[in-house]
PDB file of C-alpha atoms and ligand atoms in Angstrom:
ATOM      1  CA  MET A   1       6.170   5.136  19.724  1.00 44.00           C
ATOM      2  CA  ARG A   2       9.836   4.116  18.390  1.00 45.00           C
ATOM      3  CA  LYS A   3      10.337   1.931  21.863  1.00 45.00           C
ATOM      4  CA  ALA A   4       7.956  -0.470  20.687  1.00 40.00           C
ATOM      5  CA  GLY A   5       9.915  -1.518  17.548  1.00 42.00           C
ATOM      6  CA  ASP A   6      12.387  -4.114  18.958  1.00 46.00           C
ATOM      7  CA  ALA A   7      15.790  -4.432  17.926  1.00 46.00           C
ATOM      8  CA  ALA A   8      14.379  -6.901  14.878  1.00 42.00           C
ATOM      9  CA  MET A   9      12.254  -3.924  13.578  1.00 55.00           C
ATOM     10  CA  GLU A  10      15.569  -1.490  13.649  1.00 58.00           C
ATOM     11  CA  GLN A  11      17.275  -3.647  11.463  1.00 63.00           C
ATOM     12  CA  ARG A  12      17.122  -2.698   7.603  1.00 69.00           C
ATOM     13  CA  SER A  13      15.423  -6.287   5.827  1.00 72.00           C
ATOM     14  CA  ARG A  14      19.113  -6.906   2.866  1.00 74.00           C
ATOM     15  CA  VAL A  15      17.220  -7.074  -0.844  1.00 72.00           C
ATOM     16  CA  GLY A  16      15.832 -10.336  -1.384  1.00 71.00           C
ATOM     17  CA  GLU A  17      15.123 -11.284   1.769  1.00 85.00           C
ATOM     18  CA  PRO A  18      11.006 -12.594   2.772  1.00 91.00           C
ATOM     19  CA  VAL A  19      10.292  -9.154   4.570  1.00 95.00           C
ATOM     20  CA  ILE A  20       5.702  -9.951   3.577  1.00 96.00           C
ATOM     21  CA  VAL A  21       4.788 -13.073   3.834  1.00 97.00           C
ATOM     22  CA  LEU A  22       0.156 -14.351   3.372  1.00 97.00           C
ATOM     23  CA  GLU A  23      -0.674 -18.087   4.073  1.00 97.00           C
ATOM     24  CA  HIS A  24      -4.051 -18.482   2.978  1.00 97.00           C
ATOM     25  CA  VAL A  25      -5.506 -15.258   3.374  1.00 97.00           C
ATOM     26  CA  ALA A  26      -9.636 -14.995   3.404  1.00 97.00           C
ATOM     27  CA  LYS A  27     -11.333 -11.318   4.642  1.00 97.00           C
ATOM     28  CA  ARG A  28     -14.877 -11.762   4.421  1.00 97.00           C
ATOM     29  CA  PHE A  29     -17.498  -8.776   4.785  1.00 96.00           C
ATOM     30  CA  GLY A  30     -20.800 -10.878   6.415  1.00 94.00           C
ATOM     31  CA  LYS A  31     -21.637 -12.709   3.188  1.00 92.00           C
ATOM     32  CA  LEU A  32     -19.167 -11.815   0.900  1.00 95.00           C
ATOM     33  CA  TYR A  33     -15.536 -12.543   0.670  1.00 96.00           C
ATOM     34  CA  ALA A  34     -13.367  -9.380  -0.001  1.00 97.00           C
ATOM     35  CA  LEU A  35     -10.486 -11.409  -0.350  1.00 97.00           C
ATOM     36  CA  LYS A  36     -10.258 -15.581  -1.039  1.00 95.00           C
ATOM     37  CA  ASP A  37      -7.213 -18.152   0.150  1.00 95.00           C
ATOM     38  CA  LEU A  38      -3.788 -15.838  -0.411  1.00 96.00           C
ATOM     39  CA  SER A  39      -0.772 -16.928  -0.884  1.00 96.00           C
ATOM     40  CA  LEU A  40       2.424 -14.594  -1.447  1.00 95.00           C
ATOM     41  CA  THR A  41       5.419 -13.790  -0.421  1.00 96.00           C
ATOM     42  CA  ILE A  42       6.775 -10.461  -0.989  1.00 96.00           C
ATOM     43  CA  ASN A  43      10.847  -9.685  -0.161  1.00 94.00           C
ATOM     44  CA  ALA A  44      13.137  -6.810   0.351  1.00 93.00           C
ATOM     45  CA  GLY A  45      13.800  -4.085  -1.925  1.00 94.00           C
ATOM     46  CA  GLU A  46      10.840  -5.239  -4.060  1.00 95.00           C
ATOM     47  CA  THR A  47       8.114  -2.561  -5.695  1.00 95.00           C
ATOM     48  CA  TYR A  48       5.007  -5.913  -6.177  1.00 96.00           C
ATOM     49  CA  GLY A  49       1.798  -4.233  -6.966  1.00 95.00           C
ATOM     50  CA  PHE A  50      -1.486  -5.008  -6.828  1.00 95.00           C
ATOM     51  CA  ILE A  51      -3.148  -4.055  -9.760  1.00 92.00           C
ATOM     52  CA  GLY A  52      -7.450  -4.813 -10.005  1.00 89.00           C
ATOM     53  CA  PRO A  53     -10.633  -2.937 -10.855  1.00 88.00           C
ATOM     54  CA  ASN A  54     -13.302  -1.301  -8.030  1.00 88.00           C
ATOM     55  CA  GLY A  55     -13.484  -3.665  -5.481  1.00 91.00           C
ATOM     56  CA  SER A  56     -11.279  -6.624  -6.496  1.00 93.00           C
ATOM     57  CA  GLY A  57      -9.958  -6.146  -3.274  1.00 94.00           C
ATOM     58  CA  LYS A  58      -6.985  -4.477  -2.863  1.00 92.00           C
ATOM     59  CA  THR A  59      -7.887  -1.448  -0.517  1.00 91.00           C
ATOM     60  CA  THR A  60      -8.741  -4.021   2.185  1.00 95.00           C
ATOM     61  CA  LEU A  61      -5.933  -5.747   1.162  1.00 95.00           C
ATOM     62  CA  ILE A  62      -3.603  -3.659   2.685  1.00 93.00           C
ATOM     63  CA  ARG A  63      -5.519  -2.960   5.084  1.00 92.00           C
ATOM     64  CA  LEU A  64      -4.834  -5.890   6.503  1.00 95.00           C
ATOM     65  CA  LEU A  65      -1.035  -5.843   5.384  1.00 94.00           C
ATOM     66  CA  VAL A  66      -1.322  -2.452   8.103  1.00 91.00           C
ATOM     67  CA  GLY A  67      -2.758  -4.315  11.429  1.00 90.00           C
ATOM     68  CA  LEU A  68      -5.570  -2.082  10.803  1.00 89.00           C
ATOM     69  CA  SER A  69      -8.132  -5.639  10.413  1.00 93.00           C
ATOM     70  CA  ARG A  70      -7.797  -9.386  10.623  1.00 95.00           C
ATOM     71  CA  PRO A  71      -7.987 -11.982   8.156  1.00 96.00           C
ATOM     72  CA  THR A  72     -10.922 -13.853   8.440  1.00 97.00           C
ATOM     73  CA  GLN A  73      -8.722 -17.275   7.823  1.00 97.00           C
ATOM     74  CA  GLY A  74      -5.082 -17.866   7.420  1.00 97.00           C
ATOM     75  CA  THR A  75      -1.953 -15.210   8.337  1.00 97.00           C
ATOM     76  CA  ILE A  76       0.255 -12.344   7.909  1.00 97.00           C
ATOM     77  CA  SER A  77       3.404 -11.636   8.855  1.00 96.00           C
ATOM     78  CA  ILE A  78       5.977  -8.828   7.844  1.00 96.00           C
ATOM     79  CA  LEU A  79       9.583  -8.596   9.582  1.00 94.00           C
ATOM     80  CA  GLY A  80       9.040 -11.658  11.003  1.00 93.00           C
ATOM     81  CA  LYS A  81       6.285 -11.276  13.100  1.00 93.00           C
ATOM     82  CA  ARG A  82       2.657 -12.077  12.934  1.00 94.00           C
ATOM     83  CA  VAL A  83       0.419  -9.165  12.638  1.00 90.00           C
ATOM     84  CA  PRO A  84      -0.669  -7.230  13.752  1.00 86.00           C
ATOM     85  CA  SER A  85       1.650  -5.934  15.950  1.00 86.00           C
ATOM     86  CA  GLN A  86       2.715  -3.285  17.997  1.00 85.00           C
ATOM     87  CA  ALA A  87       6.696  -4.258  17.204  1.00 88.00           C
ATOM     88  CA  VAL A  88       6.237  -4.057  13.713  1.00 90.00           C
ATOM     89  CA  ALA A  89       4.092  -0.793  13.474  1.00 86.00           C
ATOM     90  CA  PRO A  90       6.436   1.537  13.474  1.00 87.00           C
ATOM     91  CA  ALA A  91       8.315  -0.288  10.360  1.00 92.00           C
ATOM     92  CA  ILE A  92       5.421   0.403   8.392  1.00 93.00           C
ATOM     93  CA  GLY A  93       4.302   3.197   5.961  1.00 93.00           C
ATOM     94  CA  TYR A  94       0.956   3.692   5.512  1.00 91.00           C
ATOM     95  CA  MET A  95      -0.466   6.217   2.651  1.00 88.00           C
ATOM     96  CA  THR A  96      -4.413   5.627   2.924  1.00 82.00           C
ATOM     97  CA  GLN A  97      -6.772   6.807   0.087  1.00 72.00           C
ATOM     98  CA  ALA A  98      -8.667   9.002   2.052  1.00 72.00           C
ATOM     99  CA  SER A  99      -6.496  12.294   3.465  1.00 76.00           C
ATOM    100  CA  ALA A 100      -5.089  11.401   7.026  1.00 83.00           C
ATOM    101  CA  LEU A 101      -3.858  15.159   7.281  1.00 92.00           C
ATOM    102  CA  TYR A 102      -5.024  17.884   8.997  1.00 94.00           C
ATOM    103  CA  ASN A 103      -6.052  20.730   8.030  1.00 94.00           C
ATOM    104  CA  ASP A 104      -6.280  23.509  10.451  1.00 95.00           C
ATOM    105  CA  LEU A 105      -1.665  22.967  10.273  1.00 96.00           C
ATOM    106  CA  THR A 106       1.188  23.304   7.999  1.00 97.00           C
ATOM    107  CA  ALA A 107       2.308  21.125   5.806  1.00 97.00           C
ATOM    108  CA  ARG A 108       5.128  21.421   8.219  1.00 97.00           C
ATOM    109  CA  GLU A 109       3.270  21.003  10.898  1.00 97.00           C
ATOM    110  CA  ASN A 110       1.676  17.685   9.575  1.00 96.00           C
ATOM    111  CA  LEU A 111       5.110  16.343   8.978  1.00 96.00           C
ATOM    112  CA  GLU A 112       6.245  17.069  12.584  1.00 96.00           C
ATOM    113  CA  PHE A 113       3.296  15.823  14.247  1.00 94.00           C
ATOM    114  CA  PHE A 114       3.394  12.426  12.094  1.00 93.00           C
ATOM    115  CA  ALA A 115       7.288  12.884  12.745  1.00 94.00           C
ATOM    116  CA  SER A 116       6.498  13.051  15.900  1.00 92.00           C
ATOM    117  CA  ILE A 117       4.103   9.605  16.549  1.00 88.00           C
ATOM    118  CA  TYR A 118       7.362   7.919  15.097  1.00 87.00           C
ATOM    119  CA  GLY A 119      10.036   9.432  18.317  1.00 87.00           C
ATOM    120  CA  LEU A 120      11.905  11.177  15.661  1.00 92.00           C
ATOM    121  CA  ARG A 121      13.247  14.045  17.365  1.00 92.00           C
ATOM    122  CA  GLY A 122      15.924  17.554  17.289  1.00 93.00           C
ATOM    123  CA  GLU A 123      17.594  17.376  14.403  1.00 94.00           C
ATOM    124  CA  GLU A 124      16.974  14.139  13.121  1.00 94.00           C
ATOM    125  CA  ARG A 125      12.942  15.122  12.831  1.00 95.00           C
ATOM    126  CA  ARG A 126      14.324  18.787  11.226  1.00 96.00           C
ATOM    127  CA  ARG A 127      16.456  17.019   8.492  1.00 96.00           C
ATOM    128  CA  ARG A 128      13.659  14.138   7.615  1.00 95.00           C
ATOM    129  CA  ILE A 129      11.245  16.410   7.927  1.00 97.00           C
ATOM    130  CA  ASN A 130      13.481  19.418   5.228  1.00 97.00           C
ATOM    131  CA  GLU A 131      14.127  16.319   2.840  1.00 95.00           C
ATOM    132  CA  GLU A 132      10.513  14.947   1.972  1.00 94.00           C
ATOM    133  CA  LEU A 133       9.270  18.412   1.992  1.00 96.00           C
ATOM    134  CA  GLU A 134      11.690  18.655  -0.392  1.00 93.00           C
ATOM    135  CA  ARG A 135      10.783  15.528  -2.356  1.00 88.00           C
ATOM    136  CA  VAL A 136       7.361  16.369  -2.786  1.00 88.00           C
ATOM    137  CA  GLU A 137       8.742  19.975  -3.629  1.00 89.00           C
ATOM    138  CA  LEU A 138       6.527  21.256  -1.077  1.00 95.00           C
ATOM    139  CA  THR A 139       9.066  23.377   0.344  1.00 97.00           C
ATOM    140  CA  ASP A 140       7.561  26.615  -0.708  1.00 97.00           C
ATOM    141  CA  ARG A 141       4.314  25.992   0.843  1.00 97.00           C
ATOM    142  CA  ALA A 142       6.179  24.617   4.090  1.00 97.00           C
ATOM    143  CA  SER A 143       4.334  27.675   6.298  1.00 97.00           C
ATOM    144  CA  SER A 144       0.997  26.807   3.941  1.00 97.00           C
ATOM    145  CA  LEU A 145      -2.462  25.406   6.243  1.00 97.00           C
ATOM    146  CA  VAL A 146      -3.434  22.440   4.399  1.00 96.00           C
ATOM    147  CA  ALA A 147      -6.647  23.337   4.253  1.00 95.00           C
ATOM    148  CA  HIS A 148      -5.474  25.798   1.053  1.00 94.00           C
ATOM    149  CA  PHE A 149      -3.626  22.785  -0.805  1.00 93.00           C
ATOM    150  CA  SER A 150      -5.111  21.145  -3.912  1.00 87.00           C
ATOM    151  CA  GLY A 151      -5.867  17.655  -3.999  1.00 82.00           C
ATOM    152  CA  GLY A 152      -3.130  17.094  -5.515  1.00 82.00           C
ATOM    153  CA  MET A 153      -0.329  18.723  -2.938  1.00 88.00           C
ATOM    154  CA  LYS A 154      -2.487  16.372  -0.616  1.00 89.00           C
ATOM    155  CA  GLN A 155      -1.373  13.868  -2.153  1.00 85.00           C
ATOM    156  CA  ARG A 156       2.443  14.848  -1.684  1.00 88.00           C
ATOM    157  CA  LEU A 157       2.016  15.962   1.134  1.00 93.00           C
ATOM    158  CA  SER A 158       0.279  12.236   2.951  1.00 91.00           C
ATOM    159  CA  LEU A 159       2.856  10.749   0.767  1.00 90.00           C
ATOM    160  CA  ALA A 160       5.977  12.500   2.665  1.00 93.00           C
ATOM    161  CA  CYS A 161       4.234  11.969   6.087  1.00 94.00           C
ATOM    162  CA  ALA A 162       3.567   8.082   5.265  1.00 93.00           C
ATOM    163  CA  LEU A 163       7.639   8.274   5.241  1.00 93.00           C
ATOM    164  CA  VAL A 164       9.317  10.847   7.009  1.00 95.00           C
ATOM    165  CA  HIS A 165      10.369   7.748   9.473  1.00 93.00           C
ATOM    166  CA  ARG A 166      11.473   6.140   6.903  1.00 91.00           C
ATOM    167  CA  PRO A 167       9.634   2.855   7.489  1.00 94.00           C
ATOM    168  CA  GLN A 168      11.420  -0.494   5.593  1.00 94.00           C
ATOM    169  CA  VAL A 169       7.254  -1.264   4.396  1.00 96.00           C
ATOM    170  CA  ILE A 170       5.514   1.907   2.638  1.00 95.00           C
ATOM    171  CA  LEU A 171       1.697   0.632   1.732  1.00 94.00           C
ATOM    172  CA  LEU A 172       0.499   2.836  -0.337  1.00 91.00           C
ATOM    173  CA  ASP A 173      -3.727   2.958  -1.151  1.00 87.00           C
ATOM    174  CA  GLU A 174      -3.568   4.326  -5.028  1.00 85.00           C
ATOM    175  CA  PRO A 175      -0.665   6.725  -4.004  1.00 83.00           C
ATOM    176  CA  THR A 176      -0.857   8.894  -7.400  1.00 78.00           C
ATOM    177  CA  VAL A 177      -4.637   9.716  -7.665  1.00 75.00           C
ATOM    178  CA  GLY A 178      -4.709  13.417  -9.152  1.00 71.00           C
ATOM    179  CA  VAL A 179      -0.455  13.602  -9.038  1.00 75.00           C
ATOM    180  CA  ASP A 180       0.024  15.570 -12.319  1.00 79.00           C
ATOM    181  CA  PRO A 181       1.669  12.385 -14.695  1.00 82.00           C
ATOM    182  CA  GLU A 182       5.386  14.716 -14.160  1.00 81.00           C
ATOM    183  CA  LEU A 183       5.205  13.990 -10.360  1.00 78.00           C
ATOM    184  CA  ARG A 184       3.903  11.080 -10.698  1.00 82.00           C
ATOM    185  CA  LEU A 185       6.807  10.118 -12.703  1.00 84.00           C
ATOM    186  CA  SER A 186       9.334  11.674  -9.896  1.00 79.00           C
ATOM    187  CA  PHE A 187       6.484   9.732  -7.271  1.00 82.00           C
ATOM    188  CA  TRP A 188       7.846   6.214  -9.662  1.00 87.00           C
ATOM    189  CA  GLN A 189      11.514   7.564  -9.672  1.00 86.00           C
ATOM    190  CA  TYR A 190      11.551   7.811  -5.719  1.00 85.00           C
ATOM    191  CA  PHE A 191      10.251   3.987  -5.302  1.00 89.00           C
ATOM    192  CA  VAL A 192      13.163   3.061  -7.328  1.00 90.00           C
ATOM    193  CA  GLN A 193      15.516   4.292  -5.244  1.00 87.00           C
ATOM    194  CA  LEU A 194      13.729   3.149  -2.214  1.00 89.00           C
ATOM    195  CA  ASN A 195      13.972  -0.661  -3.678  1.00 91.00           C
ATOM    196  CA  ARG A 196      17.715   0.189  -3.576  1.00 90.00           C
ATOM    197  CA  GLU A 197      18.179   0.555   0.142  1.00 86.00           C
ATOM    198  CA  GLY A 198      16.347  -2.020   0.278  1.00 88.00           C
ATOM    199  CA  VAL A 199      12.653  -0.613   1.145  1.00 92.00           C
ATOM    200  CA  THR A 200       9.694  -3.053  -0.011  1.00 96.00           C
ATOM    201  CA  ILE A 201       6.875  -1.133  -1.232  1.00 96.00           C
ATOM    202  CA  ILE A 202       3.435  -2.418  -1.585  1.00 96.00           C
ATOM    203  CA  VAL A 203       1.589  -0.160  -4.066  1.00 94.00           C
ATOM    204  CA  SER A 204      -2.652  -0.904  -4.987  1.00 91.00           C
ATOM    205  CA  THR A 205      -3.844   1.096  -8.070  1.00 84.00           C
ATOM    206  CA  HIS A 206      -6.231   0.159 -11.168  1.00 77.00           C
ATOM    207  CA  HIS A 207      -3.825   2.419 -13.212  1.00 78.00           C
ATOM    208  CA  LEU A 208      -2.315  -0.164 -15.882  1.00 78.00           C
ATOM    209  CA  ASP A 209      -0.200   2.262 -16.856  1.00 76.00           C
ATOM    210  CA  GLU A 210       1.695   1.995 -13.596  1.00 81.00           C
ATOM    211  CA  ALA A 211       1.671  -1.367 -13.711  1.00 85.00           C
ATOM    212  CA  SER A 212       4.799  -2.326 -15.117  1.00 86.00           C
ATOM    213  CA  ARG A 213       6.993  -0.009 -12.828  1.00 89.00           C
ATOM    214  CA  CYS A 214       6.559  -2.375 -10.045  1.00 94.00           C
ATOM    215  CA  THR A 215       8.968  -5.181 -10.211  1.00 93.00           C
ATOM    216  CA  ARG A 216       5.691  -7.440  -9.390  1.00 96.00           C
ATOM    217  CA  LEU A 217       2.006  -7.611  -9.962  1.00 95.00           C
ATOM    218  CA  GLY A 218      -0.341  -9.258  -8.502  1.00 95.00           C
ATOM    219  CA  LEU A 219      -3.324  -8.871  -9.972  1.00 93.00           C
ATOM    220  CA  LEU A 220      -6.460  -9.115  -8.365  1.00 94.00           C
ATOM    221  CA  ARG A 221     -10.494  -9.549  -9.325  1.00 92.00           C
ATOM    222  CA  SER A 222     -12.617 -10.673  -6.681  1.00 93.00           C
ATOM    223  CA  GLY A 223     -11.105 -11.407  -3.878  1.00 95.00           C
ATOM    224  CA  GLU A 224      -8.362 -13.806  -6.048  1.00 94.00           C
ATOM    225  CA  LEU A 225      -4.822 -13.282  -7.488  1.00 94.00           C
ATOM    226  CA  LEU A 226      -5.165 -14.107 -10.554  1.00 93.00           C
ATOM    227  CA  ALA A 227      -1.849 -14.067 -11.198  1.00 95.00           C
ATOM    228  CA  GLN A 228       1.571 -13.021 -10.454  1.00 96.00           C
ATOM    229  CA  GLY A 229       4.828 -12.086 -11.547  1.00 96.00           C
ATOM    230  CA  ALA A 230       7.177  -9.991 -12.996  1.00 96.00           C
ATOM    231  CA  PRO A 231       5.085  -7.459 -15.313  1.00 95.00           C
ATOM    232  CA  THR A 232       6.795  -8.755 -18.945  1.00 95.00           C
ATOM    233  CA  GLU A 233       6.140 -11.903 -17.722  1.00 96.00           C
ATOM    234  CA  LEU A 234       2.450 -11.756 -17.000  1.00 95.00           C
ATOM    235  CA  LEU A 235       2.886 -10.216 -21.076  1.00 95.00           C
ATOM    236  CA  GLU A 236       4.746 -13.204 -21.702  1.00 96.00           C
ATOM    237  CA  ARG A 237       2.560 -16.114 -19.655  1.00 96.00           C
ATOM    238  CA  SER A 238      -0.274 -14.245 -21.695  1.00 95.00           C
ATOM    239  CA  GLY A 239       1.185 -13.638 -25.042  1.00 96.00           C
ATOM    240  CA  LYS A 240      -0.641  -9.804 -25.141  1.00 94.00           C
ATOM    241  CA  ASN A 241       1.242  -7.145 -25.543  1.00 92.00           C
ATOM    242  CA  SER A 242      -0.656  -4.988 -22.896  1.00 90.00           C
ATOM    243  CA  MET A 243      -0.987  -5.086 -19.295  1.00 89.00           C
ATOM    244  CA  GLU A 244      -4.816  -5.065 -20.110  1.00 88.00           C
ATOM    245  CA  GLU A 245      -5.714  -7.911 -21.561  1.00 91.00           C
ATOM    246  CA  ALA A 246      -2.705  -9.947 -19.601  1.00 92.00           C
ATOM    247  CA  PHE A 247      -5.284  -8.917 -16.939  1.00 90.00           C
ATOM    248  CA  LEU A 248      -8.560 -10.253 -19.522  1.00 91.00           C
ATOM    249  CA  PHE A 249      -6.573 -12.970 -20.070  1.00 93.00           C
ATOM    250  CA  PHE A 250      -5.890 -14.245 -16.408  1.00 92.00           C
ATOM    251  CA  ALA A 251      -9.287 -13.491 -15.706  1.00 89.00           C
ATOM    252  CA  HIS A 252     -11.266 -15.366 -18.380  1.00 89.00           C
ATOM    253  CA  GLN A 253      -8.903 -17.797 -17.200  1.00 86.00           C
ATOM    254  CA  ASN A 254      -9.877 -18.137 -13.684  1.00 77.00           C
ATOM    255  CA  MET A 255     -13.241 -17.325 -14.581  1.00 72.00           C
ATOM    256  CA  PRO A 256     -15.117 -18.750 -11.483  1.00 59.00           C
ATOM    257  CA  SER A 257     -18.417 -20.844 -11.395  1.00 55.00           C
ATOM    258  CA  GLY A 258     -21.347 -19.432  -9.055  1.00 51.00           C
ATOM    259  CA  ALA A 259     -19.642 -16.039 -10.367  1.00 50.00           C
ATOM    260  CA  THR A 260     -22.114 -13.419 -10.632  1.00 45.00           C
ATOM    261  CA  GLU A 261     -22.297 -10.810 -13.026  1.00 39.00           C
ATOM    262  CA  GLN A 262     -19.614  -8.709 -10.925  1.00 44.00           C
ATOM    263  CA  GLY A 263     -17.586 -11.595 -10.092  1.00 39.00           C
ATOM    264  CA  GLN A 264     -18.184 -11.429  -6.502  1.00 37.00           C
ATOM    265  CA  VAL A 265     -18.831 -15.614  -5.070  1.00 29.00           C
ATOM    266  CA  TYR A 266     -21.145 -15.131  -2.262  1.00 22.00           C
ATOM    267  CA  THR A 267     -21.585 -18.246   0.785  1.00 28.00           C
ATOM    268  CA  ASN A 268     -24.527 -18.803   2.823  1.00 28.00           C
ATOM    269  CA  THR A 269     -22.482 -18.151   6.957  1.00 31.00           C
ATOM    270  CA  THR A 270     -22.249 -14.825   8.861  1.00 33.00           C
ATOM    271  CA  SER A 271     -19.925 -14.417  11.577  1.00 38.00           C
ATOM    272  CA  ALA A 272     -20.979 -11.784  14.774  1.00 39.00           C
ATOM    273  CA  GLN A 273     -16.941 -10.213  13.607  1.00 41.00           C
ATOM    274  CA  ASP A 274     -17.688  -9.249  10.199  1.00 40.00           C
ATOM    275  CA  GLU A 275     -21.354  -8.411  10.335  1.00 35.00           C
ATOM    276  CA  GLN A 276     -19.935  -5.818  12.864  1.00 42.00           C
ATOM    277  CA  GLU A 277     -17.280  -4.970  10.102  1.00 44.00           C
ATOM    278  CA  VAL A 278     -19.938  -4.718   7.544  1.00 38.00           C
ATOM    279  CA  GLN A 279     -21.825  -1.498   9.973  1.00 37.00           C
ATOM    280  CA  SER A 280     -18.271   0.258  10.444  1.00 35.00           C
TER     281      SER A 280
HETATM  282  N1  ATP B 301     -16.275  -2.657   5.900  1.00 52.90           N
HETATM  283  C1  ATP B 301     -16.937  -2.995   4.528  1.00 52.90           C
HETATM  284  N2  ATP B 301     -18.101  -3.431   5.523  1.00 52.90           N
HETATM  285  C2  ATP B 301     -18.769  -4.730   4.588  1.00 52.90           C
HETATM  286  N3  ATP B 301     -17.947  -4.826   2.734  1.00 52.90           N
HETATM  287  C3  ATP B 301     -16.839  -3.960   2.664  1.00 52.90           C
HETATM  288  C4  ATP B 301     -16.429  -3.292   3.540  1.00 52.90           C
HETATM  289  N4  ATP B 301     -14.458  -2.930   2.770  1.00 52.90           N
HETATM  290  C5  ATP B 301     -14.182  -3.292   1.851  1.00 52.90           C
HETATM  291  N5  ATP B 301     -16.114  -4.260   1.444  1.00 52.90           N
HETATM  292  C6  ATP B 301     -16.277  -4.858   0.316  1.00 52.90           C
HETATM  293  O1  ATP B 301     -15.277  -5.572  -0.164  1.00 52.90           O
HETATM  294  C7  ATP B 301     -15.188  -5.964  -1.769  1.00 52.90           C
HETATM  295  C8  ATP B 301     -13.431  -5.900  -1.733  1.00 52.90           C
HETATM  296  O2  ATP B 301     -13.293  -3.879  -1.119  1.00 52.90           O
HETATM  297  P1  ATP B 301     -12.132  -3.060  -1.112  1.00 52.90           P
HETATM  298  O3  ATP B 301     -12.420  -1.533  -0.964  1.00 52.90           O
HETATM  299  O4  ATP B 301     -11.108  -4.048  -0.829  1.00 52.90           O
HETATM  300  O5  ATP B 301     -11.817  -3.139  -2.921  1.00 52.90           O
HETATM  301  P2  ATP B 301     -10.733  -1.742  -4.152  1.00 52.90           P
HETATM  302  O6  ATP B 301     -10.351  -3.266  -4.734  1.00 52.90           O
HETATM  303  O7  ATP B 301      -9.534  -1.104  -3.036  1.00 52.90           O
HETATM  304  O8  ATP B 301     -11.817  -1.258  -4.272  1.00 52.90           O
HETATM  305  P3  ATP B 301     -11.584   0.820  -5.062  1.00 52.90           P
HETATM  306  O9  ATP B 301     -10.045   0.436  -5.824  1.00 52.90           O
HETATM  307  O10 ATP B 301     -12.701   0.823  -5.338  1.00 52.90           O
HETATM  308  O11 ATP B 301     -10.791   1.573  -3.807  1.00 52.90           O
HETATM  309  C9  ATP B 301     -16.309  -4.863  -2.452  1.00 52.90           C
HETATM  310  O12 ATP B 301     -17.452  -5.511  -2.409  1.00 52.90           O
HETATM  311  C10 ATP B 301     -16.361  -3.895  -0.975  1.00 52.90           C
HETATM  312  O13 ATP B 301     -17.995  -3.354  -0.929  1.00 52.90           O
END
């Protein structure tokens, strides 16, 4: 699997270099635009948080970045390659909302599976697995079947599996759901450490209290980027004291004409491909 990545993927990006570039990205499911004309650049060493209510397009965006789905319009590049790209895949770590773990394997076996997919072998594999087990505080449960794990433990193991191959770009869809506050804090401390190493983290959440921990935020509503910037900058620009109030401020500023009560905008055209995705 590692062979799929070329030499460029093996090189670590320098902090501040553009890593992810979206240009006029839209994603349509039937008549619904889940994402509309999104353009943004995310740099190496950032934790960029997509914040928005249910249905605002966070998962859709992360699936596009992973390459699991293609944009209806626009382009996405990661590490200088247009995605989806086989060359980029090994440089990405992805943690979904739904568990990707195997219940009938132990925690260590799950990690071994993900590590081997990414081409880790021998001593390096053992070392990385032990490091990640320790990081998520599961060393003493390494030999337990995942079927017996609590939701929070599964979440921790999922994070470990997404990071075991030391990816340059990490995409995390609601990573702290079901994780207790203490461990949630340690996740965020780990993210800061990864940022310092030049790792870029994209995280989706609807926990506004987590927003302040991101380097930059993109406020999403109904598939539109209402505003983006550092948390303090967004508070300043809105003149508000909390991210919740700031979000509402930018949402009112951007209220689209023709919006429905839920804030979704519809068009009249549908393609066969989009209809297929509606079924999936
Ligand atoms: N495969 C699909 N077919 C049809 N509609 C879809 C599909 N995937 C997402 N949508 C729609 O696109 C919109 C954005 O959904 P998405 O899951 O990206 O939102 P989200 O911000 O991640 O929400 P949540 O916080 O609940 O996970 C929603 O209206 C959703 O119903």
